[in-house]
C-alpha positions as a printed NumPy array, in Angstrom:
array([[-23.587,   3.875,  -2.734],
       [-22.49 ,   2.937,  -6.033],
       [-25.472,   1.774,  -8.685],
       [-24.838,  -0.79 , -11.096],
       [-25.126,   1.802, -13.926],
       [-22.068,   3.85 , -12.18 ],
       [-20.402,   0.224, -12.184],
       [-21.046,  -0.009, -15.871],
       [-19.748,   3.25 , -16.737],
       [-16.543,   2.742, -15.289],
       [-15.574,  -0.773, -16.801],
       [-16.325,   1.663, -20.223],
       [-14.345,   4.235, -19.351],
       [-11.178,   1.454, -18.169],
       [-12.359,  -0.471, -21.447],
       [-12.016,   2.812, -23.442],
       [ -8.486,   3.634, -22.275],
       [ -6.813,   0.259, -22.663],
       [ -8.249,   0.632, -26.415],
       [ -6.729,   4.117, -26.636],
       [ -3.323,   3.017, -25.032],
       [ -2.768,   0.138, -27.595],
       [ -4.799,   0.141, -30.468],
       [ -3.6  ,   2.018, -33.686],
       [ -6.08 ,   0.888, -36.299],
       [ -2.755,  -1.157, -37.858],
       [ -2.435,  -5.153, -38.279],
       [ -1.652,  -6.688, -35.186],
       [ -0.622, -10.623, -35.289],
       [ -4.182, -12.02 , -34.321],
       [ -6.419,  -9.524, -36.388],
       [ -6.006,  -7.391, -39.804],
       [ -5.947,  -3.102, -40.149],
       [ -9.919,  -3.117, -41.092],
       [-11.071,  -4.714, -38.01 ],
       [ -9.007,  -2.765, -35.721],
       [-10.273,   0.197, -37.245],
       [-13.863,  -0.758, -37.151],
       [-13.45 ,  -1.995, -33.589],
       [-11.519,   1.401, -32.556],
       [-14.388,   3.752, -34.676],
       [-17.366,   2.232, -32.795],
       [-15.288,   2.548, -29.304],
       [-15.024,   6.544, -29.609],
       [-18.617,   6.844, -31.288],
       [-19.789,   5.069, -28.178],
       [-17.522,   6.882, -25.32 ],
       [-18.226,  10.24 , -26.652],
       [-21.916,  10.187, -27.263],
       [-21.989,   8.396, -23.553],
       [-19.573,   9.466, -21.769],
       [-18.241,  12.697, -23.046],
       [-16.492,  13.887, -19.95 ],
       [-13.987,  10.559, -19.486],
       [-13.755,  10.85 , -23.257],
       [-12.264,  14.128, -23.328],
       [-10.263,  13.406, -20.081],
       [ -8.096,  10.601, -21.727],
       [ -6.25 ,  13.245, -23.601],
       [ -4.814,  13.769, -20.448],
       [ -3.598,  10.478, -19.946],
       [ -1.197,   8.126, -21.864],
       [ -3.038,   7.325, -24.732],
       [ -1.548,   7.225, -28.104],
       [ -1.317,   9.746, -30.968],
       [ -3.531,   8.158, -32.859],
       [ -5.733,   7.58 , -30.799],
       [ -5.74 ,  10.93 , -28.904],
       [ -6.399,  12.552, -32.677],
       [ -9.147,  10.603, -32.986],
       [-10.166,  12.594, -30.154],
       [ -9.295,  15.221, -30.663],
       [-10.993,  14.897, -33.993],
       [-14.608,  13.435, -32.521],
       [-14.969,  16.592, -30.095],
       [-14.682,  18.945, -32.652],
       [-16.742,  17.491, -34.885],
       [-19.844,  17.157, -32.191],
       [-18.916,  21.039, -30.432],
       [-22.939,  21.497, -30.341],
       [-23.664,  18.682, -28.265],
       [-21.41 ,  19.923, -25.471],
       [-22.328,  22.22 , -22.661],
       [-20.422,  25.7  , -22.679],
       [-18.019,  24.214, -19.614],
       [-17.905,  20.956, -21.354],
       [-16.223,  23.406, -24.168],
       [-14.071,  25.219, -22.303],
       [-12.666,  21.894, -20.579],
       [-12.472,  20.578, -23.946],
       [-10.763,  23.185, -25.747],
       [ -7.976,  23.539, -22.846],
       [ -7.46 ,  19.985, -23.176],
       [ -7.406,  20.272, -27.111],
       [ -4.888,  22.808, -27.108],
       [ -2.474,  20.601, -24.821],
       [ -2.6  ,  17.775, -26.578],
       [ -1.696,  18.87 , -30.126],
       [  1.534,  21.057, -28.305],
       [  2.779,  17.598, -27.972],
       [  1.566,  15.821, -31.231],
       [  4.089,  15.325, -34.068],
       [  2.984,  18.561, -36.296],
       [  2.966,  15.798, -39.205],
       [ -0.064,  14.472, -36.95 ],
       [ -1.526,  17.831, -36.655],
       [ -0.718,  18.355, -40.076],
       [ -3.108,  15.099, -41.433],
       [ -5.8  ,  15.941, -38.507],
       [ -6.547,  19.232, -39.747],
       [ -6.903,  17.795, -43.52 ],
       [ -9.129,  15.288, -41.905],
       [-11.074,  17.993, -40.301],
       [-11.443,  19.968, -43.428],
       [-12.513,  16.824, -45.769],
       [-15.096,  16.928, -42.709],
       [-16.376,  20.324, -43.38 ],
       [-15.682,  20.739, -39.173],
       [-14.974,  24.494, -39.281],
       [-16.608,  26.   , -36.398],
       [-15.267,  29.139, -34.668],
       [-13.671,  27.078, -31.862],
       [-12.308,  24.504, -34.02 ],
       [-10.683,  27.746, -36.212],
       [ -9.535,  29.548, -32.551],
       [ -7.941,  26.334, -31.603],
       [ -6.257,  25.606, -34.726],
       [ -5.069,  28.946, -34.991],
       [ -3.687,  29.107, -31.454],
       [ -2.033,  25.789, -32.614],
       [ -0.391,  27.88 , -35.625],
       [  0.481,  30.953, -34.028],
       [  2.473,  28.459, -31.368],
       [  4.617,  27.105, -34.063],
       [  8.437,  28.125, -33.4  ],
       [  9.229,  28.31 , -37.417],
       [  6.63 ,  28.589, -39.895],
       [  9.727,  28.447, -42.461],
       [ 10.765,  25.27 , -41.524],
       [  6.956,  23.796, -41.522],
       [  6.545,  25.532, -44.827],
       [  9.435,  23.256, -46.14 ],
       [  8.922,  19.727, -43.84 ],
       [  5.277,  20.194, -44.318],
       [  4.211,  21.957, -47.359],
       [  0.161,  20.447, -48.149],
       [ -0.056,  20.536, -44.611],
       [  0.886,  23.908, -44.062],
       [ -1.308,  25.397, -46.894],
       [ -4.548,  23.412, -45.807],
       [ -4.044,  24.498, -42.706],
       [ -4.205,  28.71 , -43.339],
       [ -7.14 ,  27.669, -45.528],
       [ -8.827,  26.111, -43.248],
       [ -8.046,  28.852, -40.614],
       [ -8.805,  31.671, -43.009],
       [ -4.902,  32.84 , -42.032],
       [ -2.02 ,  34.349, -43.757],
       [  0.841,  33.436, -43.6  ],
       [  3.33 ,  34.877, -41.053],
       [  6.106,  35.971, -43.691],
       [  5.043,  37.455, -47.624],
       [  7.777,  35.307, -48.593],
       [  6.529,  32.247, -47.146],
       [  3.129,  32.568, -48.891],
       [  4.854,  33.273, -52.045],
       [  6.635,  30.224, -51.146],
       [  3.3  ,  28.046, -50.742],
       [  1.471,  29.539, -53.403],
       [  3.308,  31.008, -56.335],
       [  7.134,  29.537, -55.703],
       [  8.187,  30.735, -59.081],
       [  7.548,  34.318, -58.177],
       [ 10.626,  35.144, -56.581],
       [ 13.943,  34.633, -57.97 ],
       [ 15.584,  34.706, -54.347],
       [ 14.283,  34.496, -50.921],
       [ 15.612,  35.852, -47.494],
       [ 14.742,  32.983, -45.475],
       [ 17.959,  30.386, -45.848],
       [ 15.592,  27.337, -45.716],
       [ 13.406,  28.426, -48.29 ],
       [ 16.037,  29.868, -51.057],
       [ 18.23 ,  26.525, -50.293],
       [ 14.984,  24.284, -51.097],
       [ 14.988,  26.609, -54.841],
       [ 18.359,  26.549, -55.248],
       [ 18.136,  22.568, -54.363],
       [ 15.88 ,  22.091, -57.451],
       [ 19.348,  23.089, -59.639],
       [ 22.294,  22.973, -56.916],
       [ 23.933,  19.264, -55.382],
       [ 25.214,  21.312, -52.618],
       [ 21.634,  23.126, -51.628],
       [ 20.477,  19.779, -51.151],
       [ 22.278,  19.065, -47.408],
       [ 20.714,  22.441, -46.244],
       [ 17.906,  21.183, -45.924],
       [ 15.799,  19.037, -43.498],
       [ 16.66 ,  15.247, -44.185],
       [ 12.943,  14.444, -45.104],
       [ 13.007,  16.956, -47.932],
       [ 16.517,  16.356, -49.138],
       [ 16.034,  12.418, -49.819],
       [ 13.722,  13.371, -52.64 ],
       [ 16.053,  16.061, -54.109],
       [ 18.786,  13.649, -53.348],
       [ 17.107,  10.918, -55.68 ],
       [ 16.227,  13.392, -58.272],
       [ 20.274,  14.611, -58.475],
       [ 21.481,  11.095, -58.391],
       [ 23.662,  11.153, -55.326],
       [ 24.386,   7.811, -54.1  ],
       [ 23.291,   6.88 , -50.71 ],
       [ 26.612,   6.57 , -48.956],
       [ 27.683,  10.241, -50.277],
       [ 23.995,  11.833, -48.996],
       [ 24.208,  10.212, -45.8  ],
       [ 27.747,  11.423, -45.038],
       [ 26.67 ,  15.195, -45.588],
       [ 23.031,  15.376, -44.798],
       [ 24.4  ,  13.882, -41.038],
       [ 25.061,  17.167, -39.049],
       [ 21.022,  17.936, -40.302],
       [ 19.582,  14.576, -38.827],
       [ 17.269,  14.531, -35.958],
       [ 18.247,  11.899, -33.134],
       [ 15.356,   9.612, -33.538],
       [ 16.123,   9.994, -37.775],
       [ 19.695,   8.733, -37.059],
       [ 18.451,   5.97 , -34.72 ],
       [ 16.575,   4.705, -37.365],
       [ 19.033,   5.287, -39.886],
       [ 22.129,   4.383, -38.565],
       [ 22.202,   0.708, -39.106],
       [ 21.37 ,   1.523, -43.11 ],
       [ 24.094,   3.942, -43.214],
       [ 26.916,   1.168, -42.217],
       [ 25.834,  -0.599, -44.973],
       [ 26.508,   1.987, -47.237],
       [ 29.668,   2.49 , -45.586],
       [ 28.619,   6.375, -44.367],
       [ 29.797,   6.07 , -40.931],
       [ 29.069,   9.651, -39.931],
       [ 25.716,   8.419, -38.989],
       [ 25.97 ,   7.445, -35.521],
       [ 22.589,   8.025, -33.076],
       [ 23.789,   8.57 , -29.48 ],
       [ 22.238,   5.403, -27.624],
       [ 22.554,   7.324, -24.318],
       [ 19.934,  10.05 , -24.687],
       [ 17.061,   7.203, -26.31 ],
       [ 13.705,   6.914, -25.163],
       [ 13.705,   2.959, -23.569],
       [ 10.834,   1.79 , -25.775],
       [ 12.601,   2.973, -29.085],
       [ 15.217,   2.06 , -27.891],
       [ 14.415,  -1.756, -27.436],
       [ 13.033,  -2.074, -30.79 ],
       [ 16.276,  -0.727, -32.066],
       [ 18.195,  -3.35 , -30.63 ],
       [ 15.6  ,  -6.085, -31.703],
       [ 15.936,  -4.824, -35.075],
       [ 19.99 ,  -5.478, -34.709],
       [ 21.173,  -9.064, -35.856],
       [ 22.022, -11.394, -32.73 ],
       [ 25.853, -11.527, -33.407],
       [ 26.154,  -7.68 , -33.783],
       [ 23.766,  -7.353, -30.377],
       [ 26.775,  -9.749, -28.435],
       [ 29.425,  -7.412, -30.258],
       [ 27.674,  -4.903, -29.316],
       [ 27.222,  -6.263, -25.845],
       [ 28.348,  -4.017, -23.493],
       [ 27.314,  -0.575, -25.076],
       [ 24.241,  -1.527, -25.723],
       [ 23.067,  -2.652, -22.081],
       [ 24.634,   0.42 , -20.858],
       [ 22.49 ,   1.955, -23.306],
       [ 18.982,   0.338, -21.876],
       [ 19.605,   0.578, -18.367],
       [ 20.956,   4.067, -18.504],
       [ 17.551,   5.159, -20.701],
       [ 15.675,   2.735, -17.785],
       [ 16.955,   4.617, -14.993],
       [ 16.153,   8.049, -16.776],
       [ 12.537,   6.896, -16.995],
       [ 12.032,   5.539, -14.144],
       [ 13.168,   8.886, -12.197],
       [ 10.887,  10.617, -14.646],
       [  7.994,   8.923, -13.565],
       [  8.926,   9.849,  -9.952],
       [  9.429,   6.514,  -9.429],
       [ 12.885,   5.649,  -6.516],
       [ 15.532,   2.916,  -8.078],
       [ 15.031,  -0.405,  -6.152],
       [ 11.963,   0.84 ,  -4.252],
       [  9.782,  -1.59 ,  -5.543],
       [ 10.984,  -4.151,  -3.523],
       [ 11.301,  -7.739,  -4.347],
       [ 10.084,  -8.118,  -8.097],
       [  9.193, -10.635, -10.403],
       [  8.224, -10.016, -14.111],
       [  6.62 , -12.989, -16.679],
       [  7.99 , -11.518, -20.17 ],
       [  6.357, -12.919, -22.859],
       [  8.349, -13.751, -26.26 ],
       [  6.524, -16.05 , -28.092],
       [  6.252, -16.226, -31.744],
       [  3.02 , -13.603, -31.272],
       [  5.542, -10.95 , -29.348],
       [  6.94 , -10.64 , -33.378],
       [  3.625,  -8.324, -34.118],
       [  2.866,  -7.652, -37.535],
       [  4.324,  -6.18 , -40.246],
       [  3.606,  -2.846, -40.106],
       [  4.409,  -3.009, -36.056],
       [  7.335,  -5.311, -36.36 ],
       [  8.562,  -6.791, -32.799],
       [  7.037,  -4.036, -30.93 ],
       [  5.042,  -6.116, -28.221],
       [  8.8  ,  -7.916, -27.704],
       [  9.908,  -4.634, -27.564],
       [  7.632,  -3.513, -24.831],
       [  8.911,  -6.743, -22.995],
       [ 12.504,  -6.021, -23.07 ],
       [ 12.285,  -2.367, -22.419],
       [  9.726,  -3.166, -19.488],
       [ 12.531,  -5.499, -18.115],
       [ 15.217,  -3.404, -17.779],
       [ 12.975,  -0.576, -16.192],
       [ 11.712,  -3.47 , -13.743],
       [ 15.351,  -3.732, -13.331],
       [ 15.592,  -0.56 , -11.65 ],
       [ 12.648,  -0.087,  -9.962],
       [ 13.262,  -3.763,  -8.204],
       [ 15.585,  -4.021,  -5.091],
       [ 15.245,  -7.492,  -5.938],
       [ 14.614,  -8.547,  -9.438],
       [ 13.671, -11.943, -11.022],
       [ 12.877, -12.17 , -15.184],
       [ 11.433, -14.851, -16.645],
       [ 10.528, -15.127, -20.265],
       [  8.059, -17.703, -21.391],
       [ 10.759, -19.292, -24.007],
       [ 13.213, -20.259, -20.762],
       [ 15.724, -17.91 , -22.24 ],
       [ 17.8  , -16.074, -19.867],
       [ 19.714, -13.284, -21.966],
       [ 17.259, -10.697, -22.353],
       [ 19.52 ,  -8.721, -25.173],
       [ 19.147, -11.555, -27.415],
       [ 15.562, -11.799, -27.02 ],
       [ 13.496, -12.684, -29.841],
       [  9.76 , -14.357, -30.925],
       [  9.869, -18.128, -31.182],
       [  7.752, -20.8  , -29.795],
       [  3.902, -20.729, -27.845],
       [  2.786, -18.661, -24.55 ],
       [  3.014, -21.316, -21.83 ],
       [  2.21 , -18.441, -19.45 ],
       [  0.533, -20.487, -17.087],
       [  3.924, -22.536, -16.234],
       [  5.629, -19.386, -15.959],
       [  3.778, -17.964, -13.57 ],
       [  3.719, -20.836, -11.229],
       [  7.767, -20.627, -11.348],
       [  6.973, -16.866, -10.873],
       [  4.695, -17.516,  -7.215],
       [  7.7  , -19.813,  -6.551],
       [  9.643, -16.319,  -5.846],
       [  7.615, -15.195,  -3.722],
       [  7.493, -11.674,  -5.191],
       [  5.698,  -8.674,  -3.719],
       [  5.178,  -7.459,  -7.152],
       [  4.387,  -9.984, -10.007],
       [  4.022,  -8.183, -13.4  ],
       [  3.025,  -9.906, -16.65 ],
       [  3.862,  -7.837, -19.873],
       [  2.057, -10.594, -22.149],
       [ -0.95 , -10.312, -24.985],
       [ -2.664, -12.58 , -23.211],
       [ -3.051, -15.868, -25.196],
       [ -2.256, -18.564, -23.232],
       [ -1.937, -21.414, -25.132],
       [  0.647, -23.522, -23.941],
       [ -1.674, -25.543, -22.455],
       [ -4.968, -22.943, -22.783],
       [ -6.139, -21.475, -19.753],
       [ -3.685, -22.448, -17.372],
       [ -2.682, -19.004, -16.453],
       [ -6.054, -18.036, -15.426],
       [ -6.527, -21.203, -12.929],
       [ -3.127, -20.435, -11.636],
       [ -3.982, -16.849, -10.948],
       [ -7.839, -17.461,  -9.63 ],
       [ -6.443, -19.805,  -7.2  ],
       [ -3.986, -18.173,  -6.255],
       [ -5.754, -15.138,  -5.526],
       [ -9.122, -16.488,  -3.615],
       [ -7.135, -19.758,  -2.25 ],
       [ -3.62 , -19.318,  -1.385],
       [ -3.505, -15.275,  -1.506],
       [ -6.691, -13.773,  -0.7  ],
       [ -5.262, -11.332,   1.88 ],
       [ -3.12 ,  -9.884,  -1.663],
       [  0.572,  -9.99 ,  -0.37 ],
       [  1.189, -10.351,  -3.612],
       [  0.659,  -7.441,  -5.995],
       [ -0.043,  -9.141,  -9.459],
       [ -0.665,  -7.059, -12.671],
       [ -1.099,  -8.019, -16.563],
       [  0.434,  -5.2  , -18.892],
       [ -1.287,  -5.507, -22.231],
       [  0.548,  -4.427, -25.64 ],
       [ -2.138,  -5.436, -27.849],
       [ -5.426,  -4.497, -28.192],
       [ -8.14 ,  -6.972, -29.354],
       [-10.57 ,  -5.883, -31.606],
       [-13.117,  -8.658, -31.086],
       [-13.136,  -7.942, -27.531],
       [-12.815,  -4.127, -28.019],
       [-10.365,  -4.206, -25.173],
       [ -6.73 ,  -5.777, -23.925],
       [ -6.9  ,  -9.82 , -24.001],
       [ -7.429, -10.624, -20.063],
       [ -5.619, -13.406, -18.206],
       [ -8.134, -13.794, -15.152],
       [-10.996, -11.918, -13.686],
       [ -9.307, -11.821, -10.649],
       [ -6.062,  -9.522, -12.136],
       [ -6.482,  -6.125, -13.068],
       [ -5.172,  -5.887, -16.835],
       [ -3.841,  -2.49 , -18.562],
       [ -3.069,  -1.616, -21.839],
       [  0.65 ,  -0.512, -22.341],
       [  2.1  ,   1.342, -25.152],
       [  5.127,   2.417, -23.87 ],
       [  7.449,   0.993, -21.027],
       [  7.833,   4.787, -20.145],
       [  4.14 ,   4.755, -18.589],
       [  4.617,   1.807, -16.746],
       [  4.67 ,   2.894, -12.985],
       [  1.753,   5.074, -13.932],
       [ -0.195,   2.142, -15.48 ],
       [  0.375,  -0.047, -12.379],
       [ -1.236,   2.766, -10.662],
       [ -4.334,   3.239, -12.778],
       [ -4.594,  -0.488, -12.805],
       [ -5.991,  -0.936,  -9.513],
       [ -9.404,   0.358, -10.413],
       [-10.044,  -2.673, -13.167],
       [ -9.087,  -4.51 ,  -9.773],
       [-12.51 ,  -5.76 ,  -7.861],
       [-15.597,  -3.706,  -8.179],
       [-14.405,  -0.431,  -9.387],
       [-15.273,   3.055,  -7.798],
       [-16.659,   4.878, -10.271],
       [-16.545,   7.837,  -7.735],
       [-12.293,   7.172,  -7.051],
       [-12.134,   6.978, -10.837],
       [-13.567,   9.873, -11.649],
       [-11.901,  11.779,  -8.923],
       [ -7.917,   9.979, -10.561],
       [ -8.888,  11.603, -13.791],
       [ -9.653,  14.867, -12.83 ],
       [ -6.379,  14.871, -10.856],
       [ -4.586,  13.776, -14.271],
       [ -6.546,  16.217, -16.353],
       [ -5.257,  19.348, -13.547],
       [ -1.869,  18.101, -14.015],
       [ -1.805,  18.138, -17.671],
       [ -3.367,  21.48 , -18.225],
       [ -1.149,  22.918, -15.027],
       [  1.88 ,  21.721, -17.299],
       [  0.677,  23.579, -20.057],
       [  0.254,  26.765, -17.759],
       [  4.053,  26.285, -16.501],
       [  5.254,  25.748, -20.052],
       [  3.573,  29.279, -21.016],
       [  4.742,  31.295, -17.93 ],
       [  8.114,  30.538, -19.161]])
């Protein structure tokens, strides 16, 4: 039988994920950078002195990369108040996660961790596993320099090539090197041409330095871009007239995706009409077989998207709750056999989307019920206000009046996290809320929604994570063997 300490522990550890899913310590629309960071900061103090074992377990779930750092970073720093299988859970989770960090992440962490003075034997084995792993310590000698060098201090390493610590230490000591990358970024110093052999990041600032205009660098350094560096680039690079920059919209990850085409202006979106819906539902069907998930096995769906003048963000994370909307609607899309969108501003054409007006979520719901949906999902941050509090009544009477045997499976998907609340803005006691970062992790998030559902079972919780946490690491293990 559970205790009412059990129950507290897992509305912390729910709590503590939501956070981890949404917050980034950046500006969000209701609440500035410092109190998001201060909010996030006391959140992992508090889950790892507590409750060190869910703590460590989120890095198997889909939390974000700045949050999993901070992580990362917190278990490291407090090794001695772990057990010695606490450790070795820990450090196999460790490992995992930073294989999939951006290095740049890694990079930043592992100043972080020596600003810290954290240099204990397993933080050194872990980082140096993490170094030995990398597939060209050329190329991070040349993307990632400071990073590189604090890193084999840190480590006490050397570095894999003479060359390459020549390179990071004494550059001027060789008057040619063997490794291509690093005698193109000398020669770049003196040489025009040098400059589009290297990685784009790098080349900008030689690029500046030699004067080449923007149109001219973004014509060569093309055939050198990454895909997510010519998503982001390609609209710039039209108006400089270098058309060579073209990101194929077909292999896009559906979240970046959306906030690509948000970032598009409305009449290029309808020029652009055809290829770019082709675009989202062809990355909505990849993700949604990804996540193991059948196309139009959901049944009859019904989704409450919310595009109010809030969905615009901040500036630092510019339309990206809108853009968690839209990409959440066309992977709805395919998961429905039957699908119904509603968006609180009345608009139908989801590719024009864009934030304007209040959140009358409450109204939109009702019309939502009126469906008759098995699944109801709300991808919303929550403040009602159009009029306030009308969602919640809808929902809590719905639920205990008109719905109490649940034929209706209703879920709130979070983008935002509130720092006063230290959590995801609720609609209604009654509906289990999640934090969502990504559209990607939606099916998963419906799943791990049903524990904030009712009185949660600290025991089923417990048992979900431990599953997630043997999946993870058995990924890792699969990814070695080959």
């Amino acid at each position: 039988m559970e205790t009412y300490g059990d129950l507290v522990a897992a509305e912390d550890v729910l709590l503590f994920v939501n956070a981890a899913i949404t917050g980034t310590g950046q500006r969000e629309f209701h609440t500035g950078a410092a109190e998001q960071q201060l909010s996030l900061d006391f959140l992992h103090t508090y889950m790892c002195v507590n409750h060190r074992g869910p703590y460590a377990a989120a890095l198997a779930l889909d939390i974000n990369d700045h949050n999993a750092a901070l992580i990362v970073r917190r278990l490291l720093e407090t090794s001695r108040d772990a057990t010695e299988e606490q450790r070795r859970t820990e450090g196999r989770l460790i490992a995992r996660r930073l294989e999939l960090l951006p290095p740049q992440r890694v990079y930043r962490l592992i100043g972080e961790l020596r600003r810290a003075k954290v240099n204990n034997r397993r933080t050194r084995a872990i980082l140096r596993d993490w170094l030995a792993a990398r597939p060209d310590q050329t190329l991070d000698a040349v993307k990632y320099r400071a990073g590189l060098k604090r890193a084999l201090r840190h480590t006490h390493l050397r570095p894999a090539e003479a060359e390459t610590g020549d390179f990071l230490y004494a550059p001027g000591r060789r008057a040619k090197y063997r490794a291509p990358l690093l005698d193109a970024w000398r020669r770049a110093h003196h040489q025009q041409a040098a400059v589009f052999e290297l990685p784009y990041t790098v080349a900008e600032s030689f690029a500046r330095r030699h004067g080449i205009p923007r149109a001219a660098f973004l014509e060569r350094i093309a055939p050198r871009l990454t895909a997510l560096e010519r998503l982001r680039l390609q609209e710039s690079a039209r108006a400089h007239g270098a058309g060579a920059v073209a990101a194929d919209l077909s292999r896009m990850p559906l979240t970046r995706l959306a906030s690509y085409v948000l970032g598009l202006p409305p009449t290029d979106r309808i020029a652009r009409r055809a290829e770019l819906t082709e675009a989202l539902r062809g990355s909505a069907r990849r993700a949604a077989r990804a996540a193991g998930a059948a196309e139009g096995g959901w049944g009859r769906v019904t989704a409450v998207l919310d595009d109010s003048w809030s969905a615009y963000g901040s500036g630092v994370k510019r339309r990206r709750p809108l853009a968690a909307a839209l990409a959440c609607h066309y992977l709805l899309e395919a998961l429905a056999g039957e699908y119904t969108a509603l968006w609180t501003s009345g608009r139908t054409d989801a590719l024009l989307a864009r934030p304007s007006g209040p959140t009358p979520l409450g109204r939109r719901i009702l019309d939502a019920l009126d469906t008759a949906p098995q699944r109801l999902l709300i991808v919303s941050d929550g403040w009602d206000n159009a009029p306030p509090g009308l969602a919640a009544e809808v929902l809590q009477v719905w639920r205990t009046r008109l719905d109490p045997e649940r034929r209706t499976s209703v879920v709130h998907l979070n983008p935002v996290y509130d720092a006063e609340g230290f959590d995801v803005r609720r609609l209604a006691p009654t509906v289990p809320t999640a934090g969502l970062r990504d559209a990607e992790d939606l099916p998963a998030l419906v799943e791990f929604a049903r524990f904030a559902e009712g009185r949660t079972d600290l025991a089923e919780l417990t048992a979900h994570l431990a599953a997630r946490t043997a999946r993870f690491l058995s990924a890792a293990a699969e990814v070695t063997v080959r």
